[in-house]
């Protein structure tokens, strides 16, 4: 019963978001869904896999970045994942920690990219996201999948971008790279 109530209260609903947008009214009880849906899952397996990814990548990313940056990446990816999902999906509810987990994958990818910069092996930094997206495609084909990959990929992109800006020396590195072109 609690899980059902939590899903009802916190799952991100694209139709509800479009209705709020159409009326120009954004009640707090529904805005909380943008940051609440990652904390509600469909089943135990969903929780376990999401927790493993968040804890493992969160630990790695937190060793390099400040704690507040990790939180910005996590919640920024959650919000962006939901909003992009709401643009492309009509009805299916979004819940689970995968979009912010993919945001941490994006942060990890950026940090690996910086670490490998100049070595000629920068493309290896994108191996994890390539593997995860392939695995997600495979599971979707074998077991049936929904449109949640849209939110996951948006979370990855936002995590990568936020880390590029908020990482130590990130803005100066970005400016130097833009001036060099």
PDB file of C-alpha atoms in Angstrom:
ATOM      1  CA  UNK A   1       0.000   0.000   0.000  1.00  0.00           C
ATOM      2  CA  UNK A   2       2.752   2.483   0.847  1.00  0.00           C
ATOM      3  CA  UNK A   3       4.496   1.966  -2.475  1.00  0.00           C
ATOM      4  CA  UNK A   4       1.253   2.544  -4.353  1.00  0.00           C
ATOM      5  CA  UNK A   5       0.588   5.703  -2.357  1.00  0.00           C
ATOM      6  CA  UNK A   6       4.141   6.911  -2.968  1.00  0.00           C
ATOM      7  CA  UNK A   7       3.813   6.256  -6.700  1.00  0.00           C
ATOM      8  CA  UNK A   8       0.520   8.145  -6.754  1.00  0.00           C
ATOM      9  CA  UNK A   9       2.007  11.092  -4.882  1.00  0.00           C
ATOM     10  CA  UNK A  10       5.493  11.264  -6.426  1.00  0.00           C
ATOM     11  CA  UNK A  11       5.600   9.679  -9.898  1.00  0.00           C
ATOM     12  CA  UNK A  12       6.167  12.217 -12.658  1.00  0.00           C
ATOM     13  CA  UNK A  13       3.104  12.320 -14.895  1.00  0.00           C
ATOM     14  CA  UNK A  14       3.648  13.922 -18.329  1.00  0.00           C
ATOM     15  CA  UNK A  15      -0.067  14.660 -18.818  1.00  0.00           C
ATOM     16  CA  UNK A  16      -0.228  16.438 -15.447  1.00  0.00           C
ATOM     17  CA  UNK A  17       2.888  18.442 -16.295  1.00  0.00           C
ATOM     18  CA  UNK A  18       1.411  19.535 -19.654  1.00  0.00           C
ATOM     19  CA  UNK A  19      -1.828  20.514 -17.926  1.00  0.00           C
ATOM     20  CA  UNK A  20       0.050  22.586 -15.339  1.00  0.00           C
ATOM     21  CA  UNK A  21       2.077  24.209 -18.110  1.00  0.00           C
ATOM     22  CA  UNK A  22      -1.077  24.957 -20.110  1.00  0.00           C
ATOM     23  CA  UNK A  23      -2.780  26.670 -17.184  1.00  0.00           C
ATOM     24  CA  UNK A  24       0.416  28.378 -16.039  1.00  0.00           C
ATOM     25  CA  UNK A  25      -0.117  27.075 -12.519  1.00  0.00           C
ATOM     26  CA  UNK A  26       2.511  25.039 -10.728  1.00  0.00           C
ATOM     27  CA  UNK A  27       1.266  23.867  -7.327  1.00  0.00           C
ATOM     28  CA  UNK A  28       4.008  22.765  -4.950  1.00  0.00           C
ATOM     29  CA  UNK A  29       2.288  19.411  -4.338  1.00  0.00           C
ATOM     30  CA  UNK A  30       2.910  18.540  -7.998  1.00  0.00           C
ATOM     31  CA  UNK A  31       6.230  20.353  -8.467  1.00  0.00           C
ATOM     32  CA  UNK A  32       7.717  18.060  -5.820  1.00  0.00           C
ATOM     33  CA  UNK A  33       7.300  15.248  -8.354  1.00  0.00           C
ATOM     34  CA  UNK A  34      10.292  16.644 -10.295  1.00  0.00           C
ATOM     35  CA  UNK A  35      12.608  15.723  -7.433  1.00  0.00           C
ATOM     36  CA  UNK A  36      10.501  13.057  -5.706  1.00  0.00           C
ATOM     37  CA  UNK A  37      10.107  10.446  -8.435  1.00  0.00           C
ATOM     38  CA  UNK A  38      13.692   9.113  -8.072  1.00  0.00           C
ATOM     39  CA  UNK A  39      12.847   7.896  -4.582  1.00  0.00           C
ATOM     40  CA  UNK A  40       9.955   5.642  -5.635  1.00  0.00           C
ATOM     41  CA  UNK A  41      10.536   2.347  -7.463  1.00  0.00           C
ATOM     42  CA  UNK A  42       8.438  -0.333  -9.084  1.00  0.00           C
ATOM     43  CA  UNK A  43       9.966  -3.346  -7.343  1.00  0.00           C
ATOM     44  CA  UNK A  44      12.930  -4.574  -5.320  1.00  0.00           C
ATOM     45  CA  UNK A  45      15.118  -5.261  -8.377  1.00  0.00           C
ATOM     46  CA  UNK A  46      14.511  -1.722  -9.592  1.00  0.00           C
ATOM     47  CA  UNK A  47      15.661  -0.356  -6.224  1.00  0.00           C
ATOM     48  CA  UNK A  48      18.729  -2.580  -5.989  1.00  0.00           C
ATOM     49  CA  UNK A  49      20.120  -1.782  -9.437  1.00  0.00           C
ATOM     50  CA  UNK A  50      19.463   1.944  -9.038  1.00  0.00           C
ATOM     51  CA  UNK A  51      21.036   1.972  -5.567  1.00  0.00           C
ATOM     52  CA  UNK A  52      24.147   0.146  -6.780  1.00  0.00           C
ATOM     53  CA  UNK A  53      24.669   2.614  -9.633  1.00  0.00           C
ATOM     54  CA  UNK A  54      23.985   5.683  -7.476  1.00  0.00           C
ATOM     55  CA  UNK A  55      26.185   4.527  -4.613  1.00  0.00           C
ATOM     56  CA  UNK A  56      29.104   3.360  -6.752  1.00  0.00           C
ATOM     57  CA  UNK A  57      29.191   6.327  -9.096  1.00  0.00           C
ATOM     58  CA  UNK A  58      28.208   8.758  -6.363  1.00  0.00           C
ATOM     59  CA  UNK A  59      31.208   7.651  -4.325  1.00  0.00           C
ATOM     60  CA  UNK A  60      33.589   8.002  -7.248  1.00  0.00           C
ATOM     61  CA  UNK A  61      32.226  11.376  -8.313  1.00  0.00           C
ATOM     62  CA  UNK A  62      32.141  12.672  -4.721  1.00  0.00           C
ATOM     63  CA  UNK A  63      35.844  11.852  -4.328  1.00  0.00           C
ATOM     64  CA  UNK A  64      36.605  14.348  -7.117  1.00  0.00           C
ATOM     65  CA  UNK A  65      33.805  16.909  -6.811  1.00  0.00           C
ATOM     66  CA  UNK A  66      32.374  18.720  -3.829  1.00  0.00           C
ATOM     67  CA  UNK A  67      29.282  17.290  -2.172  1.00  0.00           C
ATOM     68  CA  UNK A  68      27.063  20.167  -3.306  1.00  0.00           C
ATOM     69  CA  UNK A  69      28.130  19.564  -6.930  1.00  0.00           C
ATOM     70  CA  UNK A  70      27.136  15.899  -6.646  1.00  0.00           C
ATOM     71  CA  UNK A  71      23.725  16.966  -5.314  1.00  0.00           C
ATOM     72  CA  UNK A  72      23.307  19.514  -8.131  1.00  0.00           C
ATOM     73  CA  UNK A  73      24.195  16.848 -10.691  1.00  0.00           C
ATOM     74  CA  UNK A  74      21.824  14.305  -9.111  1.00  0.00           C
ATOM     75  CA  UNK A  75      18.820  16.614  -8.821  1.00  0.00           C
ATOM     76  CA  UNK A  76      19.615  18.539 -12.010  1.00  0.00           C
ATOM     77  CA  UNK A  77      19.604  15.254 -13.938  1.00  0.00           C
ATOM     78  CA  UNK A  78      16.367  14.215 -12.211  1.00  0.00           C
ATOM     79  CA  UNK A  79      14.610  17.467 -13.117  1.00  0.00           C
ATOM     80  CA  UNK A  80      15.928  17.563 -16.685  1.00  0.00           C
ATOM     81  CA  UNK A  81      15.133  13.887 -17.200  1.00  0.00           C
ATOM     82  CA  UNK A  82      11.528  14.441 -16.119  1.00  0.00           C
ATOM     83  CA  UNK A  83      11.076  17.569 -18.231  1.00  0.00           C
ATOM     84  CA  UNK A  84      12.490  15.985 -21.387  1.00  0.00           C
ATOM     85  CA  UNK A  85      10.434  12.875 -20.705  1.00  0.00           C
ATOM     86  CA  UNK A  86       7.354  15.058 -20.375  1.00  0.00           C
ATOM     87  CA  UNK A  87       7.984  16.582 -23.797  1.00  0.00           C
ATOM     88  CA  UNK A  88       8.245  13.265 -25.650  1.00  0.00           C
ATOM     89  CA  UNK A  89       5.977  10.903 -23.709  1.00  0.00           C
ATOM     90  CA  UNK A  90       2.206  11.176 -23.525  1.00  0.00           C
ATOM     91  CA  UNK A  91       0.969   9.021 -20.666  1.00  0.00           C
ATOM     92  CA  UNK A  92       3.478   6.664 -18.994  1.00  0.00           C
ATOM     93  CA  UNK A  93       4.482   7.689 -15.481  1.00  0.00           C
ATOM     94  CA  UNK A  94       8.180   8.163 -14.715  1.00  0.00           C
ATOM     95  CA  UNK A  95       9.600   6.846 -11.444  1.00  0.00           C
ATOM     96  CA  UNK A  96      12.863   5.406 -10.193  1.00  0.00           C
ATOM     97  CA  UNK A  97      16.384   6.705  -9.717  1.00  0.00           C
ATOM     98  CA  UNK A  98      17.707   5.897 -13.178  1.00  0.00           C
ATOM     99  CA  UNK A  99      17.640   9.425 -14.684  1.00  0.00           C
ATOM    100  CA  UNK A 100      19.723  10.889 -11.823  1.00  0.00           C
ATOM    101  CA  UNK A 101      21.872   7.734 -11.805  1.00  0.00           C
ATOM    102  CA  UNK A 102      22.577   8.374 -15.471  1.00  0.00           C
ATOM    103  CA  UNK A 103      23.384  11.948 -14.459  1.00  0.00           C
ATOM    104  CA  UNK A 104      26.110  10.491 -12.248  1.00  0.00           C
ATOM    105  CA  UNK A 105      27.206   8.355 -15.215  1.00  0.00           C
ATOM    106  CA  UNK A 106      27.491  11.628 -17.142  1.00  0.00           C
ATOM    107  CA  UNK A 107      29.602  13.149 -14.362  1.00  0.00           C
ATOM    108  CA  UNK A 108      31.795  10.029 -14.284  1.00  0.00           C
ATOM    109  CA  UNK A 109      32.142  10.152 -18.070  1.00  0.00           C
ATOM    110  CA  UNK A 110      33.241  13.787 -17.988  1.00  0.00           C
ATOM    111  CA  UNK A 111      35.772  13.122 -15.235  1.00  0.00           C
ATOM    112  CA  UNK A 112      37.185  10.162 -17.187  1.00  0.00           C
ATOM    113  CA  UNK A 113      37.269  12.267 -20.351  1.00  0.00           C
ATOM    114  CA  UNK A 114      39.312  14.943 -18.560  1.00  0.00           C
ATOM    115  CA  UNK A 115      41.597  12.286 -17.100  1.00  0.00           C
ATOM    116  CA  UNK A 116      42.196  10.747 -20.549  1.00  0.00           C
ATOM    117  CA  UNK A 117      42.468  14.088 -22.394  1.00  0.00           C
ATOM    118  CA  UNK A 118      45.482  14.243 -24.637  1.00  0.00           C
ATOM    119  CA  UNK A 119      46.156  10.516 -24.443  1.00  0.00           C
ATOM    120  CA  UNK A 120      44.369   9.684 -27.663  1.00  0.00           C
ATOM    121  CA  UNK A 121      42.021   7.406 -25.725  1.00  0.00           C
ATOM    122  CA  UNK A 122      39.378   9.997 -24.818  1.00  0.00           C
ATOM    123  CA  UNK A 123      36.708   7.934 -26.561  1.00  0.00           C
ATOM    124  CA  UNK A 124      37.130   5.251 -23.871  1.00  0.00           C
ATOM    125  CA  UNK A 125      35.476   7.627 -21.404  1.00  0.00           C
ATOM    126  CA  UNK A 126      32.183   7.001 -23.209  1.00  0.00           C
ATOM    127  CA  UNK A 127      32.389   3.211 -22.904  1.00  0.00           C
ATOM    128  CA  UNK A 128      30.165   3.041 -19.817  1.00  0.00           C
ATOM    129  CA  UNK A 129      27.292   5.028 -21.310  1.00  0.00           C
ATOM    130  CA  UNK A 130      27.597   3.025 -24.532  1.00  0.00           C
ATOM    131  CA  UNK A 131      27.404  -0.235 -22.588  1.00  0.00           C
ATOM    132  CA  UNK A 132      24.482   0.939 -20.451  1.00  0.00           C
ATOM    133  CA  UNK A 133      22.470   2.147 -23.427  1.00  0.00           C
ATOM    134  CA  UNK A 134      23.171  -1.092 -25.305  1.00  0.00           C
ATOM    135  CA  UNK A 135      22.123  -3.142 -22.263  1.00  0.00           C
ATOM    136  CA  UNK A 136      18.983  -1.062 -21.929  1.00  0.00           C
ATOM    137  CA  UNK A 137      18.164  -1.619 -25.606  1.00  0.00           C
ATOM    138  CA  UNK A 138      18.795  -5.340 -25.263  1.00  0.00           C
ATOM    139  CA  UNK A 139      16.595  -5.669 -22.163  1.00  0.00           C
ATOM    140  CA  UNK A 140      13.915  -3.590 -23.864  1.00  0.00           C
ATOM    141  CA  UNK A 141      13.888  -5.907 -26.881  1.00  0.00           C
ATOM    142  CA  UNK A 142      13.959  -9.100 -24.805  1.00  0.00           C
ATOM    143  CA  UNK A 143      11.603  -8.178 -21.981  1.00  0.00           C
ATOM    144  CA  UNK A 144       9.703  -5.187 -23.303  1.00  0.00           C
ATOM    145  CA  UNK A 145      10.643  -1.705 -22.357  1.00  0.00           C
ATOM    146  CA  UNK A 146       9.105   1.677 -22.032  1.00  0.00           C
ATOM    147  CA  UNK A 147      10.131   5.175 -22.923  1.00  0.00           C
ATOM    148  CA  UNK A 148      12.113   5.786 -19.703  1.00  0.00           C
ATOM    149  CA  UNK A 149      15.351   5.677 -21.734  1.00  0.00           C
ATOM    150  CA  UNK A 150      14.482   9.219 -22.884  1.00  0.00           C
ATOM    151  CA  UNK A 151      14.751  10.499 -19.308  1.00  0.00           C
ATOM    152  CA  UNK A 152      17.879   8.404 -18.722  1.00  0.00           C
ATOM    153  CA  UNK A 153      19.684   9.863 -21.720  1.00  0.00           C
ATOM    154  CA  UNK A 154      18.608  13.400 -20.778  1.00  0.00           C
ATOM    155  CA  UNK A 155      19.927  12.762 -17.262  1.00  0.00           C
ATOM    156  CA  UNK A 156      23.257  11.618 -18.715  1.00  0.00           C
ATOM    157  CA  UNK A 157      23.563  14.729 -20.915  1.00  0.00           C
ATOM    158  CA  UNK A 158      22.736  17.090 -18.057  1.00  0.00           C
ATOM    159  CA  UNK A 159      25.104  15.287 -15.661  1.00  0.00           C
ATOM    160  CA  UNK A 160      27.897  15.546 -18.229  1.00  0.00           C
ATOM    161  CA  UNK A 161      27.179  19.234 -18.887  1.00  0.00           C
ATOM    162  CA  UNK A 162      26.813  20.258 -15.260  1.00  0.00           C
ATOM    163  CA  UNK A 163      30.036  18.507 -14.345  1.00  0.00           C
ATOM    164  CA  UNK A 164      31.849  20.231 -17.209  1.00  0.00           C
ATOM    165  CA  UNK A 165      30.806  23.575 -15.729  1.00  0.00           C
ATOM    166  CA  UNK A 166      30.957  22.834 -11.979  1.00  0.00           C
ATOM    167  CA  UNK A 167      34.054  20.634 -11.749  1.00  0.00           C
ATOM    168  CA  UNK A 168      37.187  22.286 -10.345  1.00  0.00           C
ATOM    169  CA  UNK A 169      38.641  24.311 -13.219  1.00  0.00           C
ATOM    170  CA  UNK A 170      35.682  23.364 -15.381  1.00  0.00           C
ATOM    171  CA  UNK A 171      34.745  26.839 -16.570  1.00  0.00           C
ATOM    172  CA  UNK A 172      38.332  27.825 -17.347  1.00  0.00           C
ATOM    173  CA  UNK A 173      38.893  24.533 -19.177  1.00  0.00           C
ATOM    174  CA  UNK A 174      35.698  25.099 -21.166  1.00  0.00           C
ATOM    175  CA  UNK A 175      36.696  28.686 -22.029  1.00  0.00           C
ATOM    176  CA  UNK A 176      40.173  27.593 -23.123  1.00  0.00           C
ATOM    177  CA  UNK A 177      38.709  24.858 -25.279  1.00  0.00           C
ATOM    178  CA  UNK A 178      36.274  27.284 -26.936  1.00  0.00           C
ATOM    179  CA  UNK A 179      39.012  29.844 -27.576  1.00  0.00           C
ATOM    180  CA  UNK A 180      41.225  27.172 -29.087  1.00  0.00           C
ATOM    181  CA  UNK A 181      38.688  26.467 -31.820  1.00  0.00           C
TER     182      UNK A 181
END
